[in-house]
Coordinates of C-alpha atoms in Angstrom, one line a residue:
X114 CA 43.1 -49.6 111.1
X115 CA 44.3 -46.3 112.4
X116 CA 45.9 -43.3 110.7
X117 CA 49.3 -44.6 111.8
X118 CA 48.7 -47.9 110.2
X119 CA 47.6 -46.3 106.9
X120 CA 50.6 -43.9 107.1
X121 CA 53.2 -46.8 107.5
X122 CA 51.4 -49.0 105.0
X123 CA 51.4 -46.3 102.4
X124 CA 55.1 -45.6 102.9
X125 CA 55.9 -49.3 102.8
X126 CA 54.0 -50.1 99.5
X127 CA 54.9 -46.8 97.9
X128 CA 58.6 -47.3 98.6
X129 CA 58.5 -50.9 97.5
X130 CA 56.8 -50.3 94.1
X131 CA 58.9 -47.3 93.4
X132 CA 62.1 -49.3 94.1
X133 CA 60.8 -52.2 91.9
X134 CA 59.9 -49.8 89.1
X135 CA 63.3 -48.2 89.3
X136 CA 65.3 -51.4 89.2
X137 CA 63.2 -52.9 86.4
X138 CA 63.7 -49.8 84.3
X139 CA 67.5 -50.1 84.8
X140 CA 67.4 -53.8 84.1
X141 CA 65.5 -53.3 80.8
X142 CA 68.0 -50.7 79.7
X143 CA 70.9 -53.0 80.4
X144 CA 69.2 -55.9 78.8
X145 CA 68.5 -54.0 75.6
X146 CA 72.1 -52.9 75.5
X147 CA 73.3 -56.5 76.0
X148 CA 70.9 -58.2 73.5
X149 CA 70.4 -55.6 70.8
X150 CA 73.1 -57.2 68.6
X151 CA 71.3 -60.6 68.9
X152 CA 68.0 -59.0 68.0
X153 CA 69.4 -57.5 64.8
X154 CA 71.5 -60.6 64.0
X155 CA 68.5 -63.0 64.2
X156 CA 66.0 -60.5 62.7
X157 CA 63.7 -60.2 65.7
X158 CA 60.5 -58.1 64.8
X159 CA 60.0 -55.0 66.9
X160 CA 56.5 -56.0 68.1
X161 CA 57.9 -59.4 69.2
X162 CA 60.7 -57.7 71.1
X163 CA 58.2 -55.5 72.9
X164 CA 55.2 -57.7 73.4
X165 CA 56.7 -61.3 73.4
X166 CA 59.9 -60.5 75.3
X167 CA 59.8 -57.3 77.4
X168 CA 56.1 -57.5 78.3
X169 CA 56.9 -60.9 79.9
X170 CA 60.4 -59.9 81.1
X171 CA 59.1 -57.2 83.4
X172 CA 56.8 -59.3 85.7
X173 CA 59.4 -62.2 85.8
X174 CA 62.2 -60.0 87.1
X175 CA 59.9 -58.0 89.3
X176 CA 58.8 -61.1 91.1
X177 CA 62.4 -62.4 91.2
X178 CA 63.6 -59.2 93.0
X179 CA 60.6 -59.0 95.3
X180 CA 62.2 -60.4 98.5
X181 CA 65.3 -58.2 98.0
X182 CA 63.3 -55.0 97.5
X183 CA 60.8 -55.7 100.4
X184 CA 63.9 -55.6 102.6
X185 CA 65.4 -52.5 101.0
X186 CA 62.1 -50.7 101.1
X187 CA 61.5 -51.4 104.8
X188 CA 65.1 -50.4 105.6
X189 CA 64.9 -47.2 103.7
X190 CA 61.7 -45.7 104.9
X191 CA 62.0 -47.0 108.5
X192 CA 65.5 -45.6 108.8
X193 CA 64.2 -42.3 107.5
X194 CA 61.4 -42.3 110.1
X195 CA 63.9 -43.1 112.8
X196 CA 66.2 -40.2 111.9
X197 CA 63.2 -37.8 111.8
X198 CA 62.3 -39.1 115.4
X199 CA 59.0 -40.4 114.1
X200 CA 59.7 -43.8 115.7
X201 CA 60.4 -42.2 119.1
X202 CA 57.2 -40.2 118.8
X203 CA 55.2 -43.4 118.0
X204 CA 56.6 -45.4 120.9
X205 CA 56.3 -42.4 123.3
X206 CA 52.6 -42.1 122.5
X207 CA 51.9 -45.5 124.0
X208 CA 52.1 -47.6 120.9
X209 CA 54.1 -50.7 121.6
X210 CA 56.8 -51.9 119.1
X211 CA 54.8 -55.1 118.5
X212 CA 51.7 -53.0 117.7
X213 CA 53.7 -50.8 115.4
X214 CA 54.7 -54.0 113.4
X215 CA 51.1 -54.6 112.4
X216 CA 51.0 -52.4 109.3
X217 CA 54.5 -53.7 108.3
X218 CA 53.3 -57.3 108.3
X219 CA 50.0 -56.3 106.6
X220 CA 52.1 -54.8 103.8
X221 CA 54.3 -57.9 103.7
X222 CA 51.1 -60.1 103.5
X223 CA 49.8 -58.0 100.5
X224 CA 53.2 -58.3 98.7
X225 CA 53.6 -62.0 99.6
X226 CA 50.1 -63.0 98.3
X227 CA 50.7 -60.9 95.2
X228 CA 54.1 -62.6 94.6
X229 CA 52.6 -66.1 95.2
X230 CA 49.8 -65.6 92.7
X231 CA 52.1 -63.9 90.2
X232 CA 54.8 -66.6 90.4
X233 CA 52.4 -69.5 90.5
X234 CA 49.8 -68.6 87.9
X235 CA 50.6 -65.5 85.9
X236 CA 54.3 -65.7 85.1
X237 CA 54.6 -69.3 84.0
X238 CA 52.3 -68.8 80.8
X239 CA 54.2 -65.6 80.2
X240 CA 57.5 -67.5 80.5
X241 CA 56.5 -69.8 77.7
X242 CA 56.5 -66.8 75.3
X243 CA 59.6 -65.2 76.7
X244 CA 61.7 -68.4 76.7
X245 CA 60.6 -69.3 73.2
X246 CA 61.6 -65.8 72.0
X247 CA 65.0 -66.2 73.7
X248 CA 65.6 -69.6 72.1
X249 CA 64.8 -68.2 68.6
X250 CA 66.1 -64.7 68.6
X251 CA 68.7 -64.5 71.4
X252 CA 70.5 -67.8 71.7
X253 CA 69.1 -69.6 68.6
X254 CA 68.8 -72.7 70.7
X255 CA 66.4 -75.4 69.3
X256 CA 64.9 -78.0 71.6
X257 CA 67.2 -80.9 72.1
X258 CA 66.4 -84.6 72.3
X259 CA 67.3 -86.8 75.2
X260 CA 69.4 -90.0 75.3
X261 CA 69.1 -93.3 77.3
X262 CA 65.5 -92.7 78.3
X263 CA 64.0 -95.3 80.6
X264 CA 60.7 -94.6 82.3
X265 CA 57.5 -96.2 83.7
X266 CA 54.4 -95.0 81.9
X267 CA 51.9 -97.2 83.8
X268 CA 52.3 -99.7 86.7
X269 CA 54.3 -102.6 85.2
X270 CA 54.8 -100.9 81.8
X271 CA 58.2 -99.5 80.9
X272 CA 59.4 -97.6 77.8
X273 CA 63.0 -97.4 76.7
X274 CA 64.6 -95.2 73.9
X275 CA 68.3 -95.0 73.2
X276 CA 68.1 -91.6 71.4
X277 CA 65.4 -89.1 70.4
X278 CA 66.3 -86.5 67.8
X279 CA 63.9 -83.5 67.6
X280 CA 65.2 -82.2 64.3
X281 CA 64.0 -85.4 62.6
X282 CA 61.3 -86.5 65.0
X283 CA 62.9 -90.0 65.1
X284 CA 63.6 -92.2 68.1
X285 CA 66.2 -95.0 67.9
X286 CA 66.2 -98.4 69.5
X287 CA 62.7 -98.1 71.0
X288 CA 61.2 -100.8 73.2
X289 CA 58.2 -101.2 75.5
X290 CA 58.1 -103.9 78.2
X291 CA 55.1 -105.2 80.2
X292 CA 55.5 -107.0 83.5
X293 CA 53.2 -109.0 85.7
X294 CA 54.9 -108.5 89.1
X295 CA 58.6 -109.4 88.4
X296 CA 57.8 -111.5 85.3
X297 CA 58.1 -110.0 81.8
X298 CA 54.9 -110.7 79.9
X299 CA 55.8 -109.0 76.5
X300 CA 58.4 -106.9 74.8
X301 CA 58.0 -104.8 71.7
X302 CA 61.2 -103.6 70.1
X303 CA 61.9 -101.5 67.0
X304 CA 64.9 -99.9 65.3
X305 CA 63.1 -96.6 64.7
X306 CA 60.0 -94.9 66.2
X307 CA 58.2 -91.8 65.0
X308 CA 55.1 -90.1 66.4
X309 CA 52.2 -89.4 64.1
X310 CA 50.6 -86.2 65.3
X311 CA 47.4 -86.8 63.2
X312 CA 46.5 -90.2 64.6
X313 CA 48.3 -89.9 67.9
X314 CA 50.0 -93.2 67.4
X315 CA 53.7 -94.3 67.2
X316 CA 54.9 -95.6 63.9
X317 CA 57.5 -98.4 64.5
X318 CA 59.9 -99.6 61.8
X319 CA 61.6 -103.0 61.8
X320 CA 59.8 -104.2 64.9
X321 CA 59.9 -107.4 66.8
X322 CA 57.1 -108.5 69.2
X323 CA 57.8 -111.1 71.8
X324 CA 55.1 -112.6 74.0
X325 CA 56.2 -114.8 76.8
X326 CA 54.1 -117.8 77.7
X327 CA 54.5 -119.3 81.1
X328 CA 57.9 -117.6 81.4
X329 CA 59.5 -120.2 79.2
X330 CA 58.0 -120.2 75.6
X331 CA 58.0 -117.2 73.3
X332 CA 55.7 -116.2 70.5
X333 CA 57.6 -114.0 68.1
X334 CA 56.3 -111.8 65.4
X335 CA 58.1 -109.2 63.3
X336 CA 57.5 -106.8 60.4
X337 CA 58.7 -103.7 58.6
X338 CA 56.2 -101.3 60.0
X339 CA 53.3 -101.0 62.5
X340 CA 51.3 -98.3 64.2
X341 CA 50.6 -98.7 67.9
X342 CA 49.0 -96.5 70.6
X343 CA 51.2 -96.0 73.6
X344 CA 49.2 -94.3 76.4
X345 CA 50.8 -91.3 78.2
X346 CA 53.7 -91.1 75.8
X347 CA 54.3 -88.2 73.4
X348 CA 57.5 -86.6 71.9
X349 CA 57.6 -83.9 74.6
X350 CA 58.6 -86.7 77.1
X351 CA 61.8 -87.2 75.1
X352 CA 62.7 -83.5 74.7
X353 CA 65.1 -81.4 76.8
X354 CA 63.2 -78.3 77.6
X355 CA 65.2 -75.3 78.8
X356 CA 63.9 -74.3 82.3
X357 CA 60.7 -76.3 81.7
X358 CA 59.6 -75.8 85.3
X359 CA 59.4 -72.0 84.9
X360 CA 56.7 -72.5 82.3
X361 CA 54.4 -74.5 84.6
X362 CA 51.7 -73.1 86.8
X363 CA 51.5 -74.5 90.4
X364 CA 48.8 -77.0 89.3
X365 CA 50.8 -78.1 86.3
X366 CA 54.0 -78.4 88.3
X367 CA 52.4 -80.6 91.0
X368 CA 50.8 -82.8 88.3
X369 CA 54.1 -83.1 86.4
X370 CA 56.0 -84.1 89.6
X371 CA 53.3 -86.8 90.5
X372 CA 53.4 -88.1 86.9
X373 CA 57.2 -88.4 86.8
X374 CA 57.3 -90.1 90.2
X375 CA 54.7 -92.6 88.9
X376 CA 57.0 -93.2 85.9
X377 CA 59.9 -93.9 88.2
X378 CA 61.9 -90.8 87.2
X379 CA 64.2 -89.9 90.0
X380 CA 65.9 -86.7 88.9
X381 CA 63.2 -84.2 90.0
X382 CA 65.3 -81.9 92.3
X383 CA 64.9 -78.8 90.1
X384 CA 61.2 -79.2 89.8
X385 CA 60.8 -79.8 93.6
X386 CA 63.0 -76.8 94.4
X387 CA 60.8 -74.6 92.1
X388 CA 57.7 -76.0 93.8
X389 CA 58.9 -75.2 97.3
X390 CA 60.5 -71.9 96.3
X391 CA 57.2 -70.5 95.1
X392 CA 55.9 -70.7 98.7
X393 CA 59.2 -69.9 100.6
X394 CA 59.9 -66.8 98.5
X395 CA 56.6 -65.0 99.4
X396 CA 56.9 -66.1 103.0
X397 CA 60.4 -64.5 103.2
X398 CA 58.7 -61.1 102.9
X399 CA 57.6 -61.5 106.5
X400 CA 61.1 -62.5 107.7
X401 CA 62.9 -59.8 105.9
X402 CA 60.3 -57.2 107.0
X403 CA 60.9 -58.3 110.6
X404 CA 64.7 -57.9 110.2
X405 CA 64.3 -54.6 108.4
X406 CA 62.1 -52.9 111.0
X407 CA 64.2 -54.3 113.9
X408 CA 67.4 -53.1 112.3
X409 CA 66.3 -49.7 111.0
X410 CA 64.2 -48.4 113.9
X411 CA 67.2 -47.5 116.0
X412 CA 69.3 -44.4 115.6
X413 CA 73.0 -45.3 115.2
X414 CA 76.1 -43.4 114.2
X415 CA 76.6 -43.6 110.5
X416 CA 73.1 -42.5 109.6
X417 CA 70.7 -44.0 107.1
X418 CA 73.6 -45.1 104.9
X419 CA 74.7 -47.6 107.5
X420 CA 71.3 -49.1 107.8
X421 CA 71.0 -49.4 104.0
X422 CA 74.5 -50.9 103.7
X423 CA 73.8 -53.5 106.4
X424 CA 70.4 -54.2 104.8
X425 CA 71.9 -54.8 101.4
X426 CA 74.6 -57.0 102.9
X427 CA 72.0 -59.1 104.7
X428 CA 69.8 -59.4 101.6
X429 CA 72.6 -60.5 99.4
X430 CA 73.6 -62.9 102.1
X431 CA 70.1 -64.4 102.0
X432 CA 70.3 -64.7 98.2
X433 CA 73.8 -66.3 98.4
X434 CA 72.6 -68.7 101.1
X435 CA 69.6 -69.7 99.0
X436 CA 71.8 -70.3 95.9
X437 CA 74.3 -72.5 97.8
X438 CA 71.6 -74.6 99.5
X439 CA 69.7 -75.2 96.3
X440 CA 72.9 -76.1 94.5
X441 CA 73.5 -78.8 97.1
X442 CA 69.9 -80.0 96.6
X443 CA 70.3 -80.2 92.8
X444 CA 73.4 -82.3 93.2
X445 CA 71.5 -84.6 95.5
X446 CA 73.4 -83.7 98.7
X447 CA 70.5 -82.1 100.5
X448 CA 66.7 -82.6 100.7
X449 CA 65.0 -80.0 98.3
X450 CA 62.5 -78.8 100.9
X451 CA 65.2 -78.3 103.5
X452 CA 67.4 -76.5 101.0
X453 CA 64.7 -74.0 100.1
X454 CA 63.5 -73.4 103.7
X455 CA 66.9 -73.4 105.4
X456 CA 67.7 -69.7 104.6
X457 CA 64.2 -68.7 105.9
X458 CA 64.9 -70.7 109.1
X459 CA 68.3 -69.1 109.7
X460 CA 67.1 -65.6 108.9
X461 CA 64.0 -66.1 111.1
X462 CA 66.4 -66.7 114.0
X463 CA 68.4 -63.5 113.0
X464 CA 65.1 -61.6 112.8
X465 CA 64.0 -62.7 116.3
X466 CA 67.4 -61.8 117.8
X467 CA 67.2 -58.3 116.2
X468 CA 63.6 -57.9 117.3
X469 CA 64.6 -58.6 120.9
X470 CA 67.3 -56.0 120.7
X471 CA 65.1 -53.4 119.0
X472 CA 64.1 -50.2 121.0
X473 CA 60.8 -50.8 122.7

């Protein structure tokens, strides 16, 4: 690396982290103003507000704003270099525009790797504490049970539950069916089901066991109560977790998606979008850096303000594009991986066009 590379890299990272620090400080102030009544109303302890909520709030929103502020940082300091004729001096000294891009992409790589590790392995455990705090002290939202649950827990083994109520821990109209190919082998039904955390077994009340012999005859047994071990089934499978995917590391998210697919669960769009977004968002740092340098390296009438205005408009256009495409994916109208990567594909084309037109 040369002095020029270190000079640009220092400006890039310094501007980026200063911008992130500034916006997070402003966000914290507005968030305190908005939620302070909820804190007092629900009796949130001061140490929980600071260490459970805001300590985990800061990295979450810093990572959320990373693509936007990569773009703004590049626009800001590159435009300033252009209007101080530093870009002209660099190009006139024999450094090509492509070579000048090296420290920019190095900075984007550092930020992208940092964002990927932060979003995939650091923030999810922190989100567990933050979201739990919000549910208790901000929105007072307890976990909610699901209705009409039908899932495959093993090949040929299906579980059904009409309702699960978290406040009582009871499931209603529970059944487990076993198949050999397309032929039902047995069916265990009960009026109520409750999970025993001590033994790890399900307690079934008013149960009926049907075993099918040769597909014609049935052996029926019934009783008031029985305990049974159902593999791979716990109460968490019947609870509606708010933003559950935000609390999973990359490894946990991949395992969860594979497990739910094996169970025959089809509505996994939000989890798939989160999985692909954790890769697409860090990669967008390179795309937005390319656009920012190509756009801000030219002197135009209107000064730095025009560059920053166009940069902000493009960055919000990127966020809007991402929001619209992921909404289509959640509704089942678009493939999740295409929905997440489509904004990157379109803005890569914009970046290449601006790079071709940039001063060389």
